[in-house]
Structure formats: C-alpha cells, structure tokens
Coordinates of C-alpha atoms in Angstrom, one line a residue:
M10 CA 16.4 101.7 -111.5
R11 CA 20.3 100.2 -111.6
N12 CA 19.9 97.3 -110.1
S13 CA 17.1 96.3 -112.4
K14 CA 19.6 96.9 -115.0
N15 CA 21.9 94.7 -113.3
N16 CA 19.3 91.3 -112.5
K17 CA 17.9 92.2 -116.6
I18 CA 21.7 92.2 -118.0
A19 CA 22.9 89.7 -116.0
L20 CA 19.9 87.4 -116.8
L21 CA 20.7 88.0 -120.2
F22 CA 22.9 85.4 -119.4
I23 CA 20.3 82.6 -118.4
V24 CA 20.0 80.3 -120.5
G25 CA 15.7 78.3 -120.5
Y26 CA 16.5 74.6 -120.5
I27 CA 13.4 74.0 -123.4
S28 CA 15.2 76.8 -125.6
L29 CA 18.8 75.0 -125.1
I30 CA 18.5 71.2 -123.1
L31 CA 15.5 69.9 -124.7
T32 CA 15.5 72.1 -128.6
S33 CA 19.4 73.4 -128.3
C34 CA 18.3 76.9 -129.8
E35 CA 21.0 79.0 -129.2
N36 CA 19.1 82.2 -128.6
L37 CA 19.4 83.8 -124.7
I38 CA 16.8 84.0 -123.0
E39 CA 15.8 87.3 -121.3
I40 CA 14.0 87.7 -118.6
D41 CA 11.3 88.2 -116.5
S42 CA 11.4 84.1 -116.3
P43 CA 8.7 82.9 -118.1
K44 CA 6.9 79.9 -117.3
G45 CA 8.8 76.3 -117.5
E46 CA 12.9 78.3 -117.9
I47 CA 15.2 78.1 -115.0
P48 CA 15.8 80.6 -112.5
A49 CA 18.8 82.0 -112.8
E50 CA 20.2 81.4 -109.2
M51 CA 19.3 77.3 -110.0
V52 CA 21.5 77.2 -114.1
F53 CA 24.0 76.8 -112.5
E54 CA 23.1 73.7 -109.1
S55 CA 22.6 71.4 -113.1
S56 CA 25.5 70.1 -115.3
E57 CA 23.0 70.2 -118.2
T58 CA 22.5 73.6 -117.5
A59 CA 25.9 75.1 -116.6
T60 CA 27.3 73.2 -119.4
A61 CA 24.9 74.8 -121.9
A62 CA 25.9 78.1 -120.2
I63 CA 29.0 77.6 -120.9
N64 CA 29.1 76.8 -124.2
Q65 CA 26.5 80.0 -124.4
L66 CA 30.9 81.9 -124.2
Y67 CA 31.7 79.8 -128.0
A68 CA 28.8 80.7 -129.3
K69 CA 28.9 84.3 -129.0
L70 CA 33.2 83.7 -129.7
R71 CA 32.1 82.7 -132.9
D72 CA 29.0 84.7 -134.3
D73 CA 28.7 87.6 -131.8
S74 CA 32.7 89.5 -131.3
M75 CA 36.0 91.0 -132.8
L76 CA 36.9 87.2 -133.2
T77 CA 33.6 86.2 -135.4
E78 CA 35.2 85.0 -138.9
N79 CA 32.5 86.7 -140.3
L80 CA 32.3 89.9 -142.8
Y81 CA 33.5 92.3 -139.2
G82 CA 35.7 90.2 -137.4
S83 CA 39.0 90.5 -137.2
N84 CA 39.9 87.9 -140.4
V85 CA 39.1 89.7 -142.8
T86 CA 39.3 93.8 -140.6
M87 CA 43.1 93.3 -140.2
G88 CA 44.0 91.6 -143.5
F89 CA 42.4 94.9 -144.8
Y90 CA 44.6 97.2 -142.2
A91 CA 47.6 94.6 -142.4
D92 CA 48.8 94.0 -145.7
E93 CA 46.2 90.5 -146.7
F94 CA 44.1 91.8 -149.0
D95 CA 42.1 94.3 -151.9
Y96 CA 38.9 95.4 -151.4
Y97 CA 36.7 95.1 -154.1
G98 CA 33.4 96.9 -152.2
S99 CA 32.2 100.6 -152.0
S100 CA 33.6 103.2 -150.4
I101 CA 31.7 103.9 -148.0
S102 CA 31.1 100.9 -146.8
P103 CA 33.4 100.8 -143.0
I104 CA 35.4 97.8 -143.7
N105 CA 37.1 100.3 -145.8
D106 CA 38.2 102.1 -143.8
Y107 CA 40.1 100.1 -142.2
M108 CA 42.0 98.8 -145.3
E109 CA 42.6 102.8 -146.0
H110 CA 44.0 102.8 -141.8
R111 CA 40.5 105.9 -141.9
V112 CA 39.0 104.3 -138.3
L113 CA 37.7 107.1 -136.7
A114 CA 36.5 106.6 -132.4
T115 CA 32.8 106.3 -134.0
S116 CA 33.5 103.8 -136.6
T117 CA 30.9 101.6 -135.9
I118 CA 32.5 97.9 -136.1
N119 CA 35.4 99.1 -133.8
K120 CA 32.0 100.1 -131.0
T121 CA 30.8 96.5 -132.0
F122 CA 34.9 94.8 -131.2
W123 CA 34.4 97.7 -127.6
T124 CA 31.1 96.2 -127.0
T125 CA 31.0 92.7 -127.4
S126 CA 34.2 92.0 -125.7
Y127 CA 33.3 93.5 -122.7
Q128 CA 29.6 91.6 -123.4
L129 CA 31.7 88.7 -123.4
I130 CA 34.0 89.6 -120.7
Y131 CA 31.3 90.4 -118.2
M132 CA 29.4 87.2 -119.2
C133 CA 32.2 85.2 -118.4
K134 CA 32.9 86.6 -114.9
L135 CA 28.7 86.3 -114.3
A136 CA 29.4 82.7 -114.8
L137 CA 32.6 82.6 -112.7
D138 CA 30.8 83.4 -109.6
R139 CA 27.7 81.6 -110.1
L140 CA 30.1 78.6 -110.6
K141 CA 31.5 79.6 -107.4
G142 CA 28.4 80.2 -106.2
S143 CA 27.6 76.7 -107.2
K144 CA 26.5 73.4 -104.4
K145 CA 26.0 70.8 -106.5
L146 CA 27.9 70.6 -109.3
P147 CA 30.5 67.6 -109.5
V148 CA 33.7 68.9 -108.7
S149 CA 35.5 67.9 -112.3
T150 CA 32.4 69.1 -113.8
K151 CA 32.6 72.6 -111.9
N152 CA 36.8 73.2 -112.8
Q153 CA 36.3 72.2 -115.9
L154 CA 33.3 75.2 -117.0
E155 CA 35.7 77.2 -114.2
G156 CA 38.8 76.7 -116.5
E157 CA 37.2 77.3 -119.8
A158 CA 35.4 80.3 -118.3
L159 CA 38.9 82.1 -117.3
F160 CA 40.7 81.3 -120.8
V161 CA 37.8 82.9 -122.5
R162 CA 38.0 85.9 -120.8
A163 CA 41.9 85.9 -120.8
L164 CA 41.2 85.4 -124.7
V165 CA 39.0 88.2 -125.3
H166 CA 41.0 90.7 -122.8
F167 CA 44.5 89.7 -125.2
Y168 CA 42.9 91.0 -128.2
L169 CA 41.6 94.2 -126.2
T170 CA 45.0 94.7 -124.9
N171 CA 46.9 94.4 -129.3
Y172 CA 44.1 96.4 -129.8
Y173 CA 43.3 99.4 -128.5
G174 CA 46.7 99.1 -125.3
D175 CA 45.5 100.2 -122.3
I176 CA 42.1 99.2 -121.0
P177 CA 40.3 98.0 -118.2
Y178 CA 40.3 94.3 -117.2
V179 CA 37.8 93.4 -116.0
T180 CA 36.9 91.7 -113.4
T181 CA 33.6 92.0 -111.6
S182 CA 30.1 91.5 -112.1
N183 CA 28.5 94.0 -110.3
Y184 CA 27.3 96.5 -112.9
A185 CA 27.7 99.9 -111.2
E186 CA 31.5 98.9 -111.4
N187 CA 31.7 98.4 -114.6
Q188 CA 30.1 101.6 -116.0
L189 CA 33.2 103.1 -113.9
V190 CA 36.1 101.1 -114.5
S191 CA 39.7 102.1 -114.9
K192 CA 42.5 101.9 -118.1
Q193 CA 45.7 99.2 -116.4
K194 CA 48.7 99.6 -118.6
H195 CA 49.5 97.5 -121.5
E196 CA 52.0 95.1 -119.6
Q197 CA 49.6 94.8 -116.4
V198 CA 46.7 93.4 -118.7
Y199 CA 49.7 90.7 -120.3
Q200 CA 50.3 89.8 -116.7
L201 CA 45.9 89.3 -115.5
V202 CA 45.9 87.1 -119.2
K203 CA 48.6 85.1 -117.7
D204 CA 47.2 84.6 -114.4
D205 CA 44.1 83.9 -115.7
L206 CA 45.2 81.6 -118.3
M207 CA 48.3 80.1 -114.8
H208 CA 44.1 80.0 -113.4
A209 CA 42.8 77.9 -115.7
Q210 CA 45.9 75.5 -116.7
E211 CA 45.6 74.0 -113.1
L212 CA 41.5 74.0 -114.0
L213 CA 41.3 72.7 -117.2
P214 CA 41.8 68.0 -117.2
K215 CA 44.2 67.5 -121.2
D216 CA 41.4 65.9 -122.6
Y217 CA 38.7 67.4 -124.0
P218 CA 35.5 68.2 -122.4
T219 CA 34.0 65.8 -125.6
S220 CA 34.8 63.9 -129.0
E221 CA 34.8 67.4 -130.6
R222 CA 37.7 69.6 -129.9
I223 CA 35.1 72.8 -129.9
R224 CA 36.3 73.4 -125.6
A225 CA 38.5 74.7 -124.1
N226 CA 40.9 71.8 -121.9
Y227 CA 44.7 72.2 -120.5
F228 CA 45.8 72.2 -123.8
T229 CA 44.5 75.3 -125.4
A230 CA 44.7 77.9 -121.8
T231 CA 48.9 76.6 -122.9
A232 CA 48.6 77.5 -127.1
L233 CA 47.6 81.0 -125.5
R234 CA 49.8 81.5 -122.6
A235 CA 52.4 80.7 -125.7
R236 CA 50.8 83.2 -127.6
V237 CA 51.3 85.8 -124.8
A238 CA 54.4 85.0 -123.7
L239 CA 56.1 85.2 -127.1
Y240 CA 54.3 89.0 -127.5
Q241 CA 55.9 90.2 -124.5
E242 CA 59.2 88.7 -125.5
K243 CA 59.0 86.1 -122.8
W244 CA 61.0 83.5 -124.9
K245 CA 61.9 81.0 -122.4
E246 CA 58.2 80.9 -120.9
A247 CA 57.1 80.7 -124.8
E248 CA 59.1 77.9 -125.0
E249 CA 58.0 76.5 -122.4
Q250 CA 55.3 76.4 -122.9
A251 CA 54.7 75.4 -126.9
T252 CA 56.6 72.5 -126.3
S253 CA 54.3 71.2 -124.0
I254 CA 51.7 71.0 -126.6
I255 CA 54.6 69.4 -129.7
A256 CA 55.9 67.1 -127.1
S257 CA 51.7 65.8 -126.2
N258 CA 51.8 64.1 -130.1
A259 CA 49.7 61.6 -129.2
V260 CA 47.1 64.8 -129.0
Y261 CA 48.3 66.9 -131.4
V262 CA 50.0 66.1 -134.8
M263 CA 51.0 68.0 -137.9
E264 CA 48.4 66.9 -140.9
N265 CA 51.0 65.5 -144.2
D266 CA 48.4 66.6 -146.5
A267 CA 47.6 70.5 -145.8
S268 CA 44.0 70.1 -147.8
K269 CA 43.6 68.5 -144.0
T270 CA 45.1 71.4 -141.6
F271 CA 41.5 72.6 -141.2
L272 CA 39.0 69.4 -141.9
K273 CA 37.0 69.2 -138.4
D274 CA 38.6 66.2 -137.5
S275 CA 42.1 67.7 -137.8
K276 CA 45.0 66.2 -136.2
E277 CA 46.7 70.0 -135.4
T278 CA 43.9 71.5 -134.8
I279 CA 43.6 72.5 -130.6
L280 CA 40.7 74.4 -130.4
Q281 CA 37.7 75.1 -132.8
L282 CA 34.0 76.7 -133.0
K283 CA 31.4 74.2 -134.3
T284 CA 28.9 75.3 -136.8
K285 CA 25.4 76.7 -135.2
K286 CA 24.4 73.2 -136.5
S287 CA 24.4 70.5 -138.7
G288 CA 25.4 71.2 -143.5
D289 CA 25.9 74.4 -141.9
R290 CA 29.5 76.4 -143.8
T291 CA 31.9 78.1 -141.8
Y292 CA 31.8 82.0 -141.5
E293 CA 35.4 82.1 -143.1
A294 CA 34.4 80.2 -146.1
I295 CA 31.2 82.5 -146.7
V296 CA 32.8 85.6 -146.3
F297 CA 35.9 84.7 -148.4
V298 CA 35.3 82.2 -151.0
F299 CA 34.0 83.4 -154.3
E300 CA 33.6 81.5 -158.4
T301 CA 32.8 84.3 -160.6
G302 CA 34.8 87.5 -160.6
P303 CA 34.8 90.4 -160.1
P304 CA 34.9 89.6 -156.2
V305 CA 32.2 91.3 -154.4
T306 CA 34.3 92.7 -151.5
M307 CA 37.3 91.1 -151.1
A308 CA 41.0 88.9 -152.7
L309 CA 44.3 88.0 -151.5
S310 CA 46.3 90.8 -152.6
Q311 CA 48.8 90.3 -155.2
R312 CA 51.9 90.6 -152.2
L313 CA 50.7 87.5 -150.0
V314 CA 50.2 84.7 -153.6
N315 CA 53.7 86.2 -155.1
D316 CA 55.7 85.5 -152.2
F317 CA 54.5 81.9 -152.0
E318 CA 57.3 79.6 -153.9
P319 CA 55.2 77.7 -156.8
N320 CA 55.3 74.5 -155.8
D321 CA 53.9 75.5 -151.5
E322 CA 51.8 73.1 -151.5
R323 CA 49.5 75.7 -149.0
K324 CA 49.3 77.7 -152.1
Q325 CA 47.9 74.8 -153.6
N326 CA 45.2 73.9 -151.5
W327 CA 44.4 77.2 -149.3
I328 CA 44.7 79.5 -152.5
K329 CA 42.1 79.3 -155.3
K330 CA 42.8 80.8 -158.3
V331 CA 39.5 82.7 -159.5
T332 CA 39.1 83.8 -164.0
T333 CA 36.5 85.7 -165.6
N334 CA 37.2 87.6 -168.5
G335 CA 40.9 86.9 -168.6
N336 CA 41.6 87.9 -165.4
S337 CA 42.3 86.1 -162.2
W338 CA 41.7 86.9 -158.8
Y339 CA 42.8 84.9 -155.3
C340 CA 40.8 83.9 -152.5
P341 CA 41.9 82.3 -149.1
Y342 CA 40.5 78.4 -149.6
K343 CA 41.0 76.9 -146.6
Y344 CA 37.9 76.7 -146.0
K345 CA 36.5 75.6 -148.4
Q346 CA 32.9 73.7 -147.4
Y347 CA 30.8 77.0 -149.4
K348 CA 26.9 74.9 -150.2
V349 CA 25.5 74.5 -147.3
G350 CA 25.2 70.5 -146.9
T351 CA 23.8 67.5 -145.0
T352 CA 26.7 67.5 -142.2
S353 CA 29.5 70.4 -141.7
T354 CA 32.8 69.3 -142.7
E355 CA 35.0 72.0 -141.3
Y356 CA 34.4 74.4 -138.4
S357 CA 36.8 77.5 -137.6
I358 CA 40.2 76.7 -135.8
L359 CA 40.8 79.6 -133.2
F360 CA 44.7 77.3 -131.8
R361 CA 46.3 74.8 -134.5
L362 CA 49.5 73.1 -133.7
A363 CA 51.3 75.0 -136.5
E364 CA 51.3 78.7 -134.8
Q365 CA 53.2 76.2 -131.2
Y366 CA 56.0 75.2 -133.9
L367 CA 56.2 78.7 -135.8
I368 CA 56.4 80.5 -131.7
R369 CA 58.6 78.1 -130.3
A370 CA 61.3 78.9 -133.7
E371 CA 60.7 82.6 -132.9
A372 CA 61.4 81.7 -129.3
R373 CA 64.5 79.4 -129.8
L374 CA 66.0 82.1 -132.1
N375 CA 66.2 84.6 -129.2
Q376 CA 68.0 82.1 -127.0
G377 CA 70.2 81.8 -129.7
N378 CA 69.2 78.2 -130.5
I379 CA 69.2 78.8 -134.2
V380 CA 69.6 74.0 -134.8
G381 CA 66.2 74.2 -132.6
A382 CA 65.0 77.4 -134.3
K383 CA 65.5 75.6 -137.7
E384 CA 64.4 72.8 -136.7
D385 CA 60.7 74.1 -136.1
L386 CA 60.6 76.2 -139.1
N387 CA 61.2 73.4 -141.9
V388 CA 58.5 71.1 -139.6
I389 CA 56.1 74.0 -140.8
R390 CA 58.7 73.9 -143.9
Q391 CA 58.5 69.7 -144.8
R392 CA 54.3 70.3 -144.8
A393 CA 54.3 72.5 -147.5
G394 CA 56.1 70.6 -149.5
L395 CA 59.4 72.9 -150.2
T396 CA 63.1 71.9 -149.4
P397 CA 64.2 72.4 -145.9
F398 CA 66.2 76.7 -144.4
T399 CA 69.4 75.9 -143.6
S400 CA 71.2 79.3 -143.9
N401 CA 72.3 79.9 -139.4
T402 CA 72.7 83.3 -139.7
L403 CA 70.0 85.8 -137.1
T404 CA 68.6 87.7 -140.3
D405 CA 68.0 85.0 -142.3
L406 CA 66.6 82.7 -140.6
S407 CA 65.1 85.7 -138.4
A408 CA 63.2 87.4 -141.5
A409 CA 62.3 83.1 -142.6
I410 CA 60.5 82.6 -139.7
L411 CA 58.3 86.1 -140.7
K412 CA 57.3 85.1 -143.8
E413 CA 56.4 81.1 -142.6
R414 CA 54.0 83.2 -140.1
R415 CA 53.0 85.0 -143.9
L416 CA 52.3 81.8 -144.9
E417 CA 50.9 80.5 -142.9
L418 CA 48.8 82.1 -140.7
F419 CA 47.1 84.0 -143.6
S420 CA 43.1 85.0 -143.2
E421 CA 43.4 84.1 -139.7
Q422 CA 42.6 85.7 -136.6
G423 CA 44.5 88.9 -137.9
H424 CA 48.6 86.8 -137.2
R425 CA 49.8 88.7 -139.5
W426 CA 49.2 92.6 -138.5
F427 CA 49.6 91.8 -134.7
D428 CA 53.5 90.5 -136.6
L429 CA 54.0 94.1 -138.4
K430 CA 52.6 95.4 -134.7
R431 CA 55.0 93.4 -132.3
L432 CA 57.8 93.5 -134.0
H433 CA 57.9 96.9 -135.2
L434 CA 57.8 96.2 -138.4
A435 CA 53.9 97.8 -139.6
E436 CA 55.1 101.7 -140.8
T437 CA 58.3 100.1 -143.1
V438 CA 55.5 97.3 -144.6
L439 CA 52.7 99.2 -144.7
K440 CA 53.2 103.3 -145.0
P441 CA 54.2 102.8 -148.5
I442 CA 50.9 101.1 -149.3
K443 CA 48.4 102.6 -147.6
M444 CA 47.5 106.2 -148.1
G445 CA 46.6 106.7 -144.9
W446 CA 48.8 105.4 -142.7
K447 CA 49.9 107.5 -140.0
S448 CA 52.7 107.0 -136.9
T449 CA 49.8 106.4 -134.1
D450 CA 47.7 103.3 -136.1
V451 CA 49.2 101.0 -133.9
L452 CA 46.2 101.8 -131.9
F453 CA 43.2 101.8 -131.8
P454 CA 40.8 104.5 -131.4
L455 CA 38.4 104.1 -128.3
P456 CA 35.1 104.3 -129.1
E457 CA 34.3 107.7 -128.3
D458 CA 30.3 106.8 -126.9
E459 CA 32.3 104.7 -124.1
L460 CA 34.6 108.0 -123.4
L461 CA 31.6 110.0 -122.9
M462 CA 29.6 107.4 -121.1
N463 CA 32.9 106.9 -117.5
P464 CA 36.0 109.5 -118.1
N465 CA 37.9 107.0 -116.4
L466 CA 38.9 105.8 -119.7
L467 CA 40.3 109.0 -120.4
P468 CA 43.0 109.8 -122.8
Q469 CA 42.2 109.2 -126.4
N470 CA 44.6 106.7 -127.9
E471 CA 47.0 109.2 -129.8
G472 CA 46.9 110.5 -133.2
Y473 CA 42.6 110.1 -132.4

C-alpha cells in the first residue's frame, strides 16, 4: 500500500508529452500512464521533456507555494503580519489572522505554506534523482537542470526556516522516510541551503538558458546565497556574493527610470516567474491594484506611505492613490498591467539587482566600510531621485539602509517582516500597533496535523 502511494506521488511529477510539449498545458499528469504519455522513467532521457518537468518547479512556485504572489502568498500575508498593509476585508477571513497576529497551529494558510513547500521540495528531489540516473541527456543540459532543482530546493527551505525556525531539510525522495523526518536546527538548515547553492553555482552557467530571465542561472543562486549570508551576519561572504552580481554590469543594470523596474525585460531582474500565458496579468496586479475605494481587502498602511520623501520617484511610480467620495487610499502599483491583454508586459520578480546593492551596503557597514556602504545606499537613492545620504555615523547609516529596504522592497516576498525579525526589531515596531502581538510571534506554529502524523516534529514552537 505504501509503495503504491509512493509511486502515485512520484508520478504526479511526471509531465505528459502531449499536454506539455505539444499543447503547453501546465497541469501535472496523474498516473497510471494513459496511452500516449511518456513513461516516468523516460521523462529525464529527453532534453525537451526533462526541461518541461523542471519548468513545473517554477509553475508551482508561481501558483502553489508560500512564494506565490496571489492572495495567500508571502507578498500579502507577510505584508499584513508586518506593517505594510491595512486590512479592509472580513474579520473572519484567515488573512485577518495575519493582520491581528492570531495565527494558530490549525490555520489553513499556515498549513498550506507547509504542505505545498514540502510537495515542491519532494518534486525537486525526485527530479535530482531522475537526472542522476539519466543516460541520454547532454552534460550541459543535465547540469543546468540539476542546478535549477538545487536552487529551488534551497529557496523553499530558506523560507521555511525563516517562518518556522527548526525544520526538516528533506533530501530524499523516499516517501516512507519522508513520513518520519526530524527537525534540524535553524543554523544547520542554513548550512544545507548554502551547500545546495554552492553546488548549484558549480553547475549553472552565467548565461540564462532562454532569452527571458525566467529560469535560474549562476547569478540567481548567487543572489540567494548573498541573502542567506546577510541573514547569518556573515558580512564578508554577503559582500562577496553581492559584488559578483553587481560587477556583472553587462547583464544587470539599475534602470534609471523607476517605472521600468518591474517590466518583464527590465535589466535589473535576476529571476522572475513567467505568467501562465501571454497576455496574463501578474498575481500582484490582480491582488494589489484597485480603482475605487474603499478597498475590498487591503491598502498600503499610511505609516509606509508617509515614510517616502515627497519627491521620491518610487512613491510616484510604485504607489497608486485612489480617491472616492473625498477619501483616499493607496495601493502597491509596481505591477501596472491589471487587465488581460494580448501580451504580458510584466512577470513576477523574485530577485532583482536593487536588493544586492542593499545587501552589500549592510554588509560593508558591518565591516566598518562607511564609504562603500554609502556608495551602495546612494545607488538606490539616486535611482529614486533623492539627494545622496551624507551622514558618516554608524547609527544613522544603519537606520538609512533599513529605511531604504522598507521603501524599495515593500510588498515583495515578506522582506519587511524578515528584516524586522532578523534585526530584532519586530517587538519594538509591531507591539504598539498589533493588539495580538506576542514575543513568540517571530516564529509560526508547525501545523497541528503534521505534528499528529509525525511526532519527530515535536516540540511545537513556543507560544502555540
């Protein structure tokens, strides 16, 4: 029975040749193989079908993971959990639990974060196993696909450990073993993330495999490695990794015009998630943009809007003011195509160059390089149309970098929450404005169902 279940889950990953290669359908095909589909063991013997299978990792990131940009992804939930959004929806909505810091071990969104993440991790490991056993793939193709699977696995574990702390780092595709995995310490998870990223760097070329920046290359793995090093306070490593991207100025360039930053052909983009089909809007545009007030679900908090200087071009280009009957609200407007068109002008960005400048600024500051930190900070301010930052004091510069991260990265994958958490500022900033705040809110609860099925996940995180 267990082997049968294992086979079914494994084969959920296999992509039907007709549905994916000929008709570009993105749905995973369940088993048992109908006539006309490629057998599971053959998928990774062809460059076309192997690539199609790896593309499913990105599709799941976009549509069904904690990193999805839809209403239940980290862009929204973490924006509420921190101080980026005000909530206008129903008080009984599970999203309101994030706004009011009432997330429980039985939370449906919290459980979805966990389960979809480990489903995606399982898909990565299954792909890695099949790639290892492949006899016919060209070496360059095999390396590219393996590097991509390693990157996605590292990315998902990175978010999981930042949400939950100690978690299992799953490296097997054996279903029976995965049923009883044990938690590993947060720092151990970080090391395993780094190991995967270093291996990915060895395998991935610096060029993208397509004309669009929708699949991982060497610099994509490097961008995440820089972020991981920053979160670990490994300042030298963070600086080195960010510098390797910034120095690749033939590929990555800050757009002088802030309105071009989130276009699909932006030169700042390191990795983006392509829309399902040409003409589709991004989930961000669907979720964030509204034309009349009051908002149905959310608007940017007035605290965030007030933090922008009056002449900040990001405020002019990335925030939309909506006025109805004399009342005004503000919505994120980084993604402006909120109606279906003939072509998609925007894809959802996961990594971009501006973050690397901010990573390097913080890393340099913590190594005593005041001049270098200011130079990087002022690259961000200059693009925003602001005057250079001039103070040389450590305290002022540290606060300025944090503020620029808030203004540059708002509504993107929970950056604000993670900054407050890693810098030990969450209680100072959120306790006065969150009625349900508890000091233990820096970690989410492990889903109750998972604890009941696997006692190795105990103990539950403190406070739940």
